[in-house]
XYZ file of C-alpha atoms in Angstrom:
553
model
C -102.994 18.555 -23.131
C -101.833 18.338 -19.364
C -100.746 14.408 -20.161
C -98.745 15.731 -23.181
C -96.957 18.091 -21.401
C -96.085 15.654 -18.553
C -94.815 13.159 -21.066
C -92.695 16.079 -22.840
C -91.087 17.204 -19.128
C -90.546 13.233 -18.169
C -88.650 12.809 -22.041
C -86.698 16.281 -21.518
C -85.602 15.064 -17.920
C -84.596 11.676 -19.168
C -82.090 13.310 -22.080
C -80.728 15.854 -19.467
C -80.139 12.786 -17.047
C -78.484 11.057 -19.874
C -76.357 13.902 -21.167
C -75.637 14.682 -17.488
C -74.489 10.826 -16.738
C -72.611 10.731 -19.760
C -70.339 13.729 -19.156
C -69.712 12.246 -15.810
C -68.795 8.672 -17.437
C -66.270 10.653 -19.799
C -64.359 12.451 -17.157
C -64.203 9.408 -15.014
C -62.672 7.391 -17.961
C -60.450 10.613 -18.948
C -58.871 10.532 -15.472
C -58.334 6.996 -15.023
C -56.475 6.234 -18.505
C -54.184 9.485 -18.503
C -53.429 11.864 -20.888
C -49.785 11.542 -21.337
C -49.873 12.769 -25.061
C -51.537 9.666 -26.335
C -48.497 7.680 -24.681
C -48.150 5.528 -21.869
C -49.894 7.380 -18.570
C -46.927 7.657 -15.943
C -46.821 5.662 -12.418
C -48.321 7.378 -9.633
C -46.214 8.223 -6.680
C -45.967 6.111 -4.053
C -43.970 5.919 -0.868
C -42.845 2.323 -1.466
C -39.667 2.569 -3.473
C -40.203 -1.275 -4.944
C -43.407 0.037 -6.846
C -40.955 2.757 -8.581
C -38.663 0.014 -9.465
C -41.528 -2.645 -10.715
C -42.697 0.333 -12.907
C -39.263 1.275 -14.229
C -38.607 4.723 -12.966
C -35.068 5.986 -12.283
C -34.072 8.734 -9.905
C -30.856 10.774 -10.927
C -29.307 13.485 -9.359
C -27.577 16.157 -11.217
C -24.642 18.070 -10.230
C -24.953 21.276 -12.579
C -28.707 23.001 -13.071
C -31.121 23.198 -16.130
C -32.268 26.462 -16.957
C -33.230 25.751 -20.624
C -33.787 22.557 -22.611
C -33.825 24.660 -25.731
C -31.441 22.714 -28.284
C -30.247 26.082 -29.877
C -29.568 27.161 -26.242
C -28.002 24.579 -24.088
C -25.098 25.235 -22.035
C -23.882 22.762 -19.629
C -23.404 19.040 -19.649
C -26.943 18.400 -17.998
C -28.826 20.637 -20.293
C -26.901 19.051 -23.476
C -27.978 15.393 -22.329
C -31.372 16.277 -21.538
C -31.944 17.977 -24.656
C -30.754 14.963 -26.696
C -32.877 12.673 -24.900
C -35.929 14.926 -26.060
C -35.080 15.916 -29.325
C -33.171 14.426 -32.211
C -32.116 15.136 -35.238
C -30.530 13.541 -38.800
C -27.504 11.730 -36.814
C -26.628 10.969 -33.384
C -23.648 9.966 -31.659
C -23.326 6.706 -30.072
C -21.670 5.271 -26.857
C -18.161 5.047 -28.711
C -18.272 8.683 -29.644
C -18.973 7.646 -33.493
C -21.727 9.369 -35.797
C -24.484 7.132 -36.974
C -27.990 7.860 -38.763
C -31.033 9.037 -36.532
C -34.267 10.486 -38.362
C -31.906 10.216 -41.673
C -31.543 6.466 -42.729
C -28.603 7.642 -45.172
C -27.385 10.474 -47.036
C -25.160 10.998 -50.258
C -22.253 13.573 -50.684
C -21.239 15.433 -54.053
C -17.977 14.563 -55.360
C -17.145 18.221 -54.731
C -18.308 17.796 -50.822
C -20.699 20.813 -51.603
C -23.792 19.083 -51.730
C -25.396 16.939 -49.069
C -28.791 14.884 -49.762
C -30.301 13.389 -46.598
C -33.247 10.413 -46.848
C -35.149 10.560 -43.853
C -36.912 7.546 -42.051
C -40.735 7.452 -43.026
C -43.248 7.575 -40.089
C -40.927 9.116 -37.470
C -43.466 10.969 -35.102
C -43.143 13.979 -32.407
C -44.127 13.102 -29.131
C -47.554 14.989 -30.140
C -48.164 12.786 -33.293
C -47.167 14.649 -36.051
C -45.066 12.984 -38.933
C -41.487 14.553 -39.230
C -40.801 15.939 -42.904
C -37.896 17.514 -44.478
C -38.965 20.595 -44.093
C -39.612 20.696 -40.576
C -35.654 20.327 -40.406
C -35.626 23.274 -42.629
C -37.314 25.551 -40.190
C -35.454 24.414 -37.473
C -32.092 25.260 -39.070
C -33.165 28.440 -40.455
C -34.842 29.252 -36.821
C -31.224 28.843 -35.085
C -29.904 31.496 -37.821
C -32.471 33.965 -37.461
C -31.984 33.937 -33.888
C -28.464 34.504 -34.168
C -28.061 31.611 -31.425
C -24.845 30.516 -29.838
C -25.057 27.421 -32.280
C -25.180 29.777 -35.143
C -21.909 28.670 -36.841
C -23.089 25.242 -37.406
C -25.208 26.296 -40.369
C -23.223 29.600 -41.305
C -21.341 27.317 -44.233
C -24.749 26.415 -45.797
C -25.504 28.906 -49.267
C -27.815 31.709 -47.961
C -27.018 31.515 -44.521
C -25.111 34.682 -44.425
C -28.470 36.714 -45.514
C -30.237 35.188 -42.843
C -27.640 36.218 -40.309
C -27.460 39.601 -41.486
C -30.877 40.100 -40.986
C -31.347 40.389 -44.714
C -34.353 37.352 -45.081
C -35.287 34.342 -43.317
C -35.218 31.809 -45.636
C -31.837 29.947 -46.446
C -31.605 29.026 -50.252
C -29.042 26.134 -49.502
C -31.798 24.404 -47.323
C -34.195 22.559 -49.530
C -36.980 19.891 -49.066
C -36.870 17.922 -52.318
C -39.769 15.898 -51.178
C -41.564 15.226 -47.854
C -38.589 12.654 -46.929
C -35.480 14.225 -48.605
C -33.597 17.222 -47.789
C -30.458 18.540 -49.373
C -27.942 21.194 -48.432
C -25.665 23.002 -50.486
C -22.564 24.716 -48.900
C -20.470 27.366 -49.786
C -17.121 25.474 -49.281
C -16.134 21.853 -48.268
C -16.654 20.749 -44.516
C -15.341 17.672 -44.236
C -16.892 17.610 -40.401
C -20.205 19.002 -41.299
C -21.996 15.612 -40.522
C -20.119 14.959 -37.197
C -21.443 18.476 -36.241
C -24.981 17.817 -36.887
C -24.674 15.787 -33.555
C -24.821 18.832 -31.878
C -28.403 19.333 -29.776
C -28.983 22.360 -32.186
C -29.158 20.026 -35.372
C -32.387 18.412 -34.005
C -35.811 18.796 -35.335
C -38.487 21.003 -33.835
C -42.523 21.451 -34.577
C -42.719 24.796 -35.842
C -46.150 24.850 -35.006
C -45.842 24.096 -31.272
C -43.150 26.633 -31.503
C -45.519 29.275 -32.370
C -48.328 28.377 -29.961
C -45.614 28.407 -26.955
C -44.158 31.568 -27.675
C -41.714 32.778 -25.577
C -42.500 29.983 -23.019
C -40.823 27.487 -25.263
C -38.673 24.606 -23.601
C -38.732 26.982 -20.162
C -39.083 25.969 -16.789
C -42.247 26.139 -15.191
C -43.460 26.108 -11.159
C -45.956 24.094 -8.821
C -48.582 27.062 -9.560
C -47.661 27.784 -13.588
C -46.411 24.230 -14.965
C -44.014 24.126 -17.937
C -45.336 23.502 -21.392
C -44.090 20.312 -23.364
C -42.211 20.721 -26.225
C -42.181 17.649 -28.462
C -39.292 16.378 -30.029
C -38.415 13.233 -31.588
C -36.394 11.582 -28.943
C -36.538 8.389 -26.771
C -38.037 10.570 -23.874
C -40.732 13.284 -23.555
C -40.912 16.290 -20.801
C -43.536 15.419 -18.475
C -42.881 18.075 -15.780
C -40.049 20.607 -14.952
C -39.991 22.632 -11.825
C -37.740 25.279 -12.340
C -34.403 24.795 -9.983
C -35.790 21.617 -8.453
C -36.526 18.726 -10.688
C -37.080 17.328 -14.088
C -39.126 14.596 -15.241
C -39.263 12.714 -18.490
C -41.512 9.558 -19.659
C -40.766 7.186 -22.102
C -41.998 7.769 -25.594
C -43.999 4.860 -26.848
C -44.035 5.813 -30.086
C -40.182 6.137 -30.718
C -39.122 5.138 -33.939
C -35.921 3.323 -32.684
C -35.144 0.826 -29.557
C -37.429 2.180 -26.885
C -36.131 2.050 -23.383
C -37.282 -0.206 -21.167
C -37.309 2.720 -18.322
C -40.943 4.052 -17.667
C -39.721 7.322 -16.683
C -36.532 9.535 -15.585
C -36.921 11.680 -12.255
C -33.797 14.133 -12.432
C -33.233 16.587 -9.452
C -30.589 19.126 -9.016
C -31.612 21.034 -5.723
C -29.238 20.786 -2.687
C -25.800 20.023 -2.141
C -23.688 17.116 -3.460
C -23.085 15.618 0.065
C -26.810 15.714 0.571
C -27.441 13.626 -3.044
C -24.786 11.222 -1.705
C -26.496 10.664 1.279
C -29.836 9.936 -0.259
C -27.769 7.590 -2.776
C -26.544 5.532 0.337
C -30.386 5.489 1.525
C -31.628 3.836 -1.700
C -33.426 6.874 -2.763
C -31.489 8.067 -5.894
C -30.251 5.386 -8.712
C -27.378 7.343 -10.481
C -25.209 10.045 -9.261
C -22.738 11.471 -11.837
C -19.799 13.311 -11.645
C -18.813 12.391 -8.278
C -14.852 13.005 -7.314
C -12.923 11.693 -4.661
C -13.494 15.489 -2.773
C -17.243 14.506 -2.611
C -16.641 11.212 -0.691
C -14.629 13.308 1.859
C -17.800 14.735 3.201
C -19.140 11.304 4.247
C -19.545 9.754 7.685
C -16.742 7.410 8.428
C -19.363 5.134 9.173
C -20.597 5.190 5.731
C -19.741 2.350 3.246
C -18.250 4.243 0.085
C -20.339 3.578 -3.324
C -18.847 1.655 -5.943
C -18.050 3.860 -8.891
C -18.144 3.641 -12.877
C -15.228 5.944 -13.884
C -13.936 6.987 -17.311
C -12.395 9.966 -19.149
C -14.877 12.473 -20.630
C -14.807 15.010 -23.515
C -14.983 17.994 -20.728
C -12.040 20.516 -19.741
C -11.649 23.844 -17.501
C -9.584 26.490 -18.996
C -9.036 30.282 -18.759
C -9.794 32.864 -20.893
C -8.187 36.678 -21.594
C -9.574 39.296 -23.187
C -6.593 41.212 -24.417
C -8.872 44.242 -25.390
C -9.729 45.294 -22.054
C -7.119 46.943 -19.362
C -4.914 45.923 -17.856
C -5.136 42.739 -20.099
C -3.917 44.846 -22.671
C -0.410 44.707 -21.615
C 1.006 41.391 -22.353
C 3.225 41.105 -19.025
C -0.004 41.343 -16.799
C -1.658 38.573 -18.885
C 1.852 36.483 -18.809
C 1.872 37.383 -14.507
C -1.845 35.926 -14.535
C -1.662 32.600 -16.366
C 2.081 31.467 -14.979
C 0.529 32.316 -11.342
C -2.164 29.719 -11.743
C -1.116 26.474 -10.103
C -3.280 23.588 -12.327
C -2.126 20.930 -10.486
C -3.632 22.331 -7.186
C -6.678 23.968 -8.342
C -7.414 20.520 -9.878
C -6.834 18.759 -6.373
C -8.777 21.210 -4.744
C -11.941 21.234 -7.146
C -11.591 17.298 -7.814
C -9.118 15.766 -6.401
C -8.185 12.659 -8.946
C -11.229 13.371 -11.132
C -9.516 14.945 -13.688
C -5.699 15.292 -15.108
C -3.886 18.428 -15.913
C -3.834 19.462 -19.917
C -0.008 20.312 -20.101
C 0.008 20.491 -24.230
C -2.808 21.123 -26.553
C -6.307 20.200 -26.225
C -6.520 18.865 -29.646
C -4.126 15.851 -28.259
C -6.365 15.470 -25.259
C -9.812 15.716 -27.184
C -9.140 13.245 -30.058
C -6.919 10.803 -27.977
C -3.244 11.881 -30.000
C -0.372 11.292 -28.303
C 0.857 14.567 -27.108
C 3.522 16.288 -29.242
C 4.098 19.835 -27.558
C 4.258 21.224 -24.343
C 2.244 24.509 -23.776
C 4.274 27.627 -23.514
C 2.881 28.501 -19.909
C 2.344 26.339 -17.355
C 2.953 27.557 -13.223
C 6.070 29.441 -12.764
C 5.650 31.889 -9.778
C 9.064 33.442 -10.401
C 8.159 33.874 -14.049
C 4.872 35.545 -12.984
C 6.748 37.896 -10.483
C 9.142 38.729 -13.564
C 6.237 39.402 -15.765
C 4.831 42.074 -13.438
C 8.325 43.865 -13.111
C 8.397 43.814 -16.894
C 4.593 45.209 -17.240
C 5.522 47.673 -14.795
C 3.577 46.294 -11.714
C 6.165 44.686 -9.653
C 4.555 42.628 -7.136
C 1.554 44.141 -8.051
C 1.809 47.761 -7.209
C -0.591 50.160 -8.856
C -2.543 47.628 -10.638
C -6.189 48.027 -10.448
C -8.451 44.875 -8.801
C -8.839 42.349 -11.248
C -12.214 40.694 -12.115
C -12.511 37.347 -12.319
C -15.596 35.853 -14.017
C -17.019 32.428 -13.703
C -19.937 29.954 -13.209
C -21.784 29.410 -9.710
C -21.677 25.894 -9.376
C -19.850 24.346 -6.272
C -16.869 23.675 -8.354
C -16.806 26.876 -10.155
C -16.516 28.493 -6.618
C -13.815 26.213 -5.370
C -11.499 26.973 -8.650
C -12.146 30.602 -8.393
C -11.312 30.879 -5.041
C -8.070 28.752 -5.471
C -7.407 30.817 -8.447
C -7.714 33.936 -6.001
C -5.226 32.617 -3.943
C -2.744 31.771 -6.627
C -2.747 35.558 -7.749
C -2.709 36.713 -4.201
C 0.474 35.199 -3.712
C 1.935 37.478 -6.352
C 0.615 40.537 -5.227
C -2.836 40.294 -7.542
C -6.167 41.485 -5.996
C -8.999 39.828 -7.561
C -12.673 39.913 -7.435
C -15.140 37.146 -8.113
C -18.012 37.558 -10.313
C -20.487 34.340 -10.044
C -22.651 34.238 -12.941
C -25.109 31.748 -14.408
C -23.695 29.486 -17.364
C -26.072 31.470 -19.797
C -24.821 34.869 -18.572
C -21.183 33.663 -18.556
C -21.193 32.468 -21.853
C -22.971 35.923 -22.777
C -20.535 37.903 -20.953
C -17.577 35.934 -23.070
C -19.419 36.274 -26.191
C -20.154 39.893 -25.984
C -15.986 40.909 -24.789
C -17.421 41.726 -21.020
C -15.520 39.295 -19.185
C -11.642 40.545 -19.257
C -10.637 37.053 -17.776
C -12.921 34.200 -16.941
C -12.719 30.502 -16.159
C -14.879 28.264 -17.487
C -15.884 24.375 -18.300
C -16.399 23.147 -21.947
C -18.687 20.524 -22.227
C -18.840 18.575 -25.628
C -22.078 19.352 -27.914
C -20.675 17.048 -30.437
C -17.782 14.925 -31.134
C -16.427 17.724 -32.755
C -13.593 20.185 -31.363
C -14.829 22.878 -33.942
C -17.401 23.534 -31.554
C -15.194 25.035 -28.947
C -13.367 26.693 -31.292
C -16.287 28.643 -32.963
C -17.335 29.895 -29.952
C -14.264 30.771 -27.938
C -12.108 31.782 -30.808
C -13.555 32.858 -34.356
C -14.259 36.561 -33.939
C -17.826 36.082 -35.777
C -19.201 34.742 -32.777
C -17.700 36.598 -30.196
C -15.210 39.667 -28.992
C -12.655 38.164 -26.688
C -10.640 37.197 -29.338
C -10.482 39.251 -32.998
C -7.733 37.815 -35.321
C -8.361 37.422 -38.939
C -5.695 34.962 -39.232
C -7.076 32.594 -36.574
C -10.430 32.890 -38.258
C -8.975 31.786 -41.581
C -7.073 28.933 -39.965
C -10.350 27.768 -38.835
C -12.036 28.052 -42.262
C -9.097 26.110 -43.706
C -9.048 23.325 -41.335
C -12.756 22.043 -41.681
C -11.856 21.549 -45.341
C -8.948 19.098 -44.344
C -9.185 15.501 -43.627
C -8.683 14.391 -40.152
C -4.957 14.413 -40.218
C -4.643 17.937 -41.554
C -7.567 18.850 -39.074
C -5.826 18.289 -36.149
C -2.271 19.944 -37.702
C -4.164 23.520 -38.423
C -6.118 23.042 -34.582
C -2.544 22.700 -33.036
C -1.092 25.646 -35.014
C -4.124 27.495 -34.042
C -3.585 26.735 -30.592
C 0.104 27.429 -30.265
C -0.558 31.094 -31.628
C -3.362 31.679 -29.316
C -1.442 30.253 -26.224
C 1.775 32.425 -27.254
C -0.219 35.196 -26.980
C -1.291 34.577 -23.663
C -4.894 34.444 -24.368
C -5.870 31.429 -22.962
C -4.964 28.241 -20.958
C -6.010 25.184 -19.967
C -6.092 23.620 -16.644
C -7.177 19.995 -16.678
C -9.705 17.339 -18.069
C -12.107 15.699 -16.545
C -12.682 12.062 -15.590
C -16.291 11.267 -14.424
C -17.199 8.750 -11.758
C -20.931 7.777 -11.383
C -22.441 6.003 -8.493
C -24.594 3.532 -9.753
C -27.278 1.647 -7.683
C -27.221 -2.282 -7.348
C -30.560 -2.252 -8.812
C -29.433 -0.599 -12.344
C -28.488 -3.207 -15.033
C -26.463 -2.732 -18.443
C -25.469 0.892 -17.033
C -23.200 2.622 -19.903
C -21.757 6.360 -19.616
C -20.873 7.686 -23.054
C -17.789 10.091 -23.524
C -19.865 13.395 -23.430
C -20.879 12.448 -19.741
C -24.093 11.138 -21.042
C -25.768 8.086 -19.645
C -27.185 5.344 -22.551
C -30.802 5.499 -20.552
C -32.005 3.729 -23.828
C -29.983 0.589 -22.640
C -30.561 0.427 -18.820
C -32.630 -1.811 -17.134
C -33.629 -1.791 -13.717
C -33.335 -5.499 -11.953
C -36.694 -6.659 -10.523
């Protein structure tokens, strides 16, 4: 009996030891192989930059901060660029700004232009390994409408969208998954730029189950103590780490359905000042430094050799907007005085030097590379500014209350705002500047709270319709309320390209004649690129074509 008990104890001990050994083995195996969501493990950090180069790690500094990567809510050029690397949709924009197939291999449009039928590529996966189906697109686009997100206008022309926008339902009748790989869209009226608009980040497909699981933390930054949750897209890169206000890391998507990037990882930093980033670049610690302008170079010590720059014009521009329903801007003389007093050339020189050009006509001509046909009705003229104040009943600004100027919080925003304040002070106007985040500024404009503001507009897609819908269409914001202008926009998208340009110009002339908007300057981007980077390409939207670049060995 005693011998049997001893044997059983020995067996139990052996069994416990085997289980413990197996568990330790699995933990060690897991820690060695890494767990990058089934994709390649990221290289460990090393003090030697050569190891990063060998493993294909690119370091880049971004001037504008990243506060969200949710495709429905991205605001600035940095957020748009990163969102498009992580998430993708039916179509995408190539380096030349052309719309090309992406998750959709092809599509047909009915003769009346009201029905679009998209055929999806099979086997396209989210970063978490789930296959993308047509109903994933239906969910993603309906989400944008349910949230009444800033990009809701993209889908507002789809049949049934109005029901969701008004809160009368959650499903859009005009979006139908005919089967797993065929998505059909029915529009209310012809919209010839519909395909181009789908290159907007909000046209991307999202994993519905992941959205529910992550809840309010979806596509939000984390911290060292509370890491960010990882949203799954279908793009060539996936989120690895995101520390709010400091850095964001993307890793290569080994399961990408298109041409896989050769770069293993992208490390973005956006903390600190541009001059510090320039010194880091010259020290070899940063590979790519975007949106450098001649003003930035003046901060470098004279002993430093200036970096070679890749230079090209961008689809970005800065403008000034006015809400004429808020005093004192309900007085056209005051609006005229403000816009006449702004010296766009002086503001550009202070903010960017030669990193842009004054826009003296319509933004339509600038955006679509058309020969300028008309001059803007208002340009810098101090005498006319003074005369306008007299006509408004406020000679030299006497008895005019202090004006609030709203703008972003970047270095450039601050320079522009201070220079505008100087211009306005020269004709007797007192100004108080309010610096807001891009998200808060956009909301203040949309809600009609910002009576006077300046903002940089960055391309969401290759269509200028994005700008007009957000800034002019009274359906989406309260700064401009004009049914005639709304109808012009509706008519424009039903025209061919030449007809669309004509109506856009007509719209701009009417807006500028009412002193509601003034364009200041367009942007040229100069990018500092390390000599170790090969095949560097920059798109018109200030987006680096990361899928093409290589690191020299």
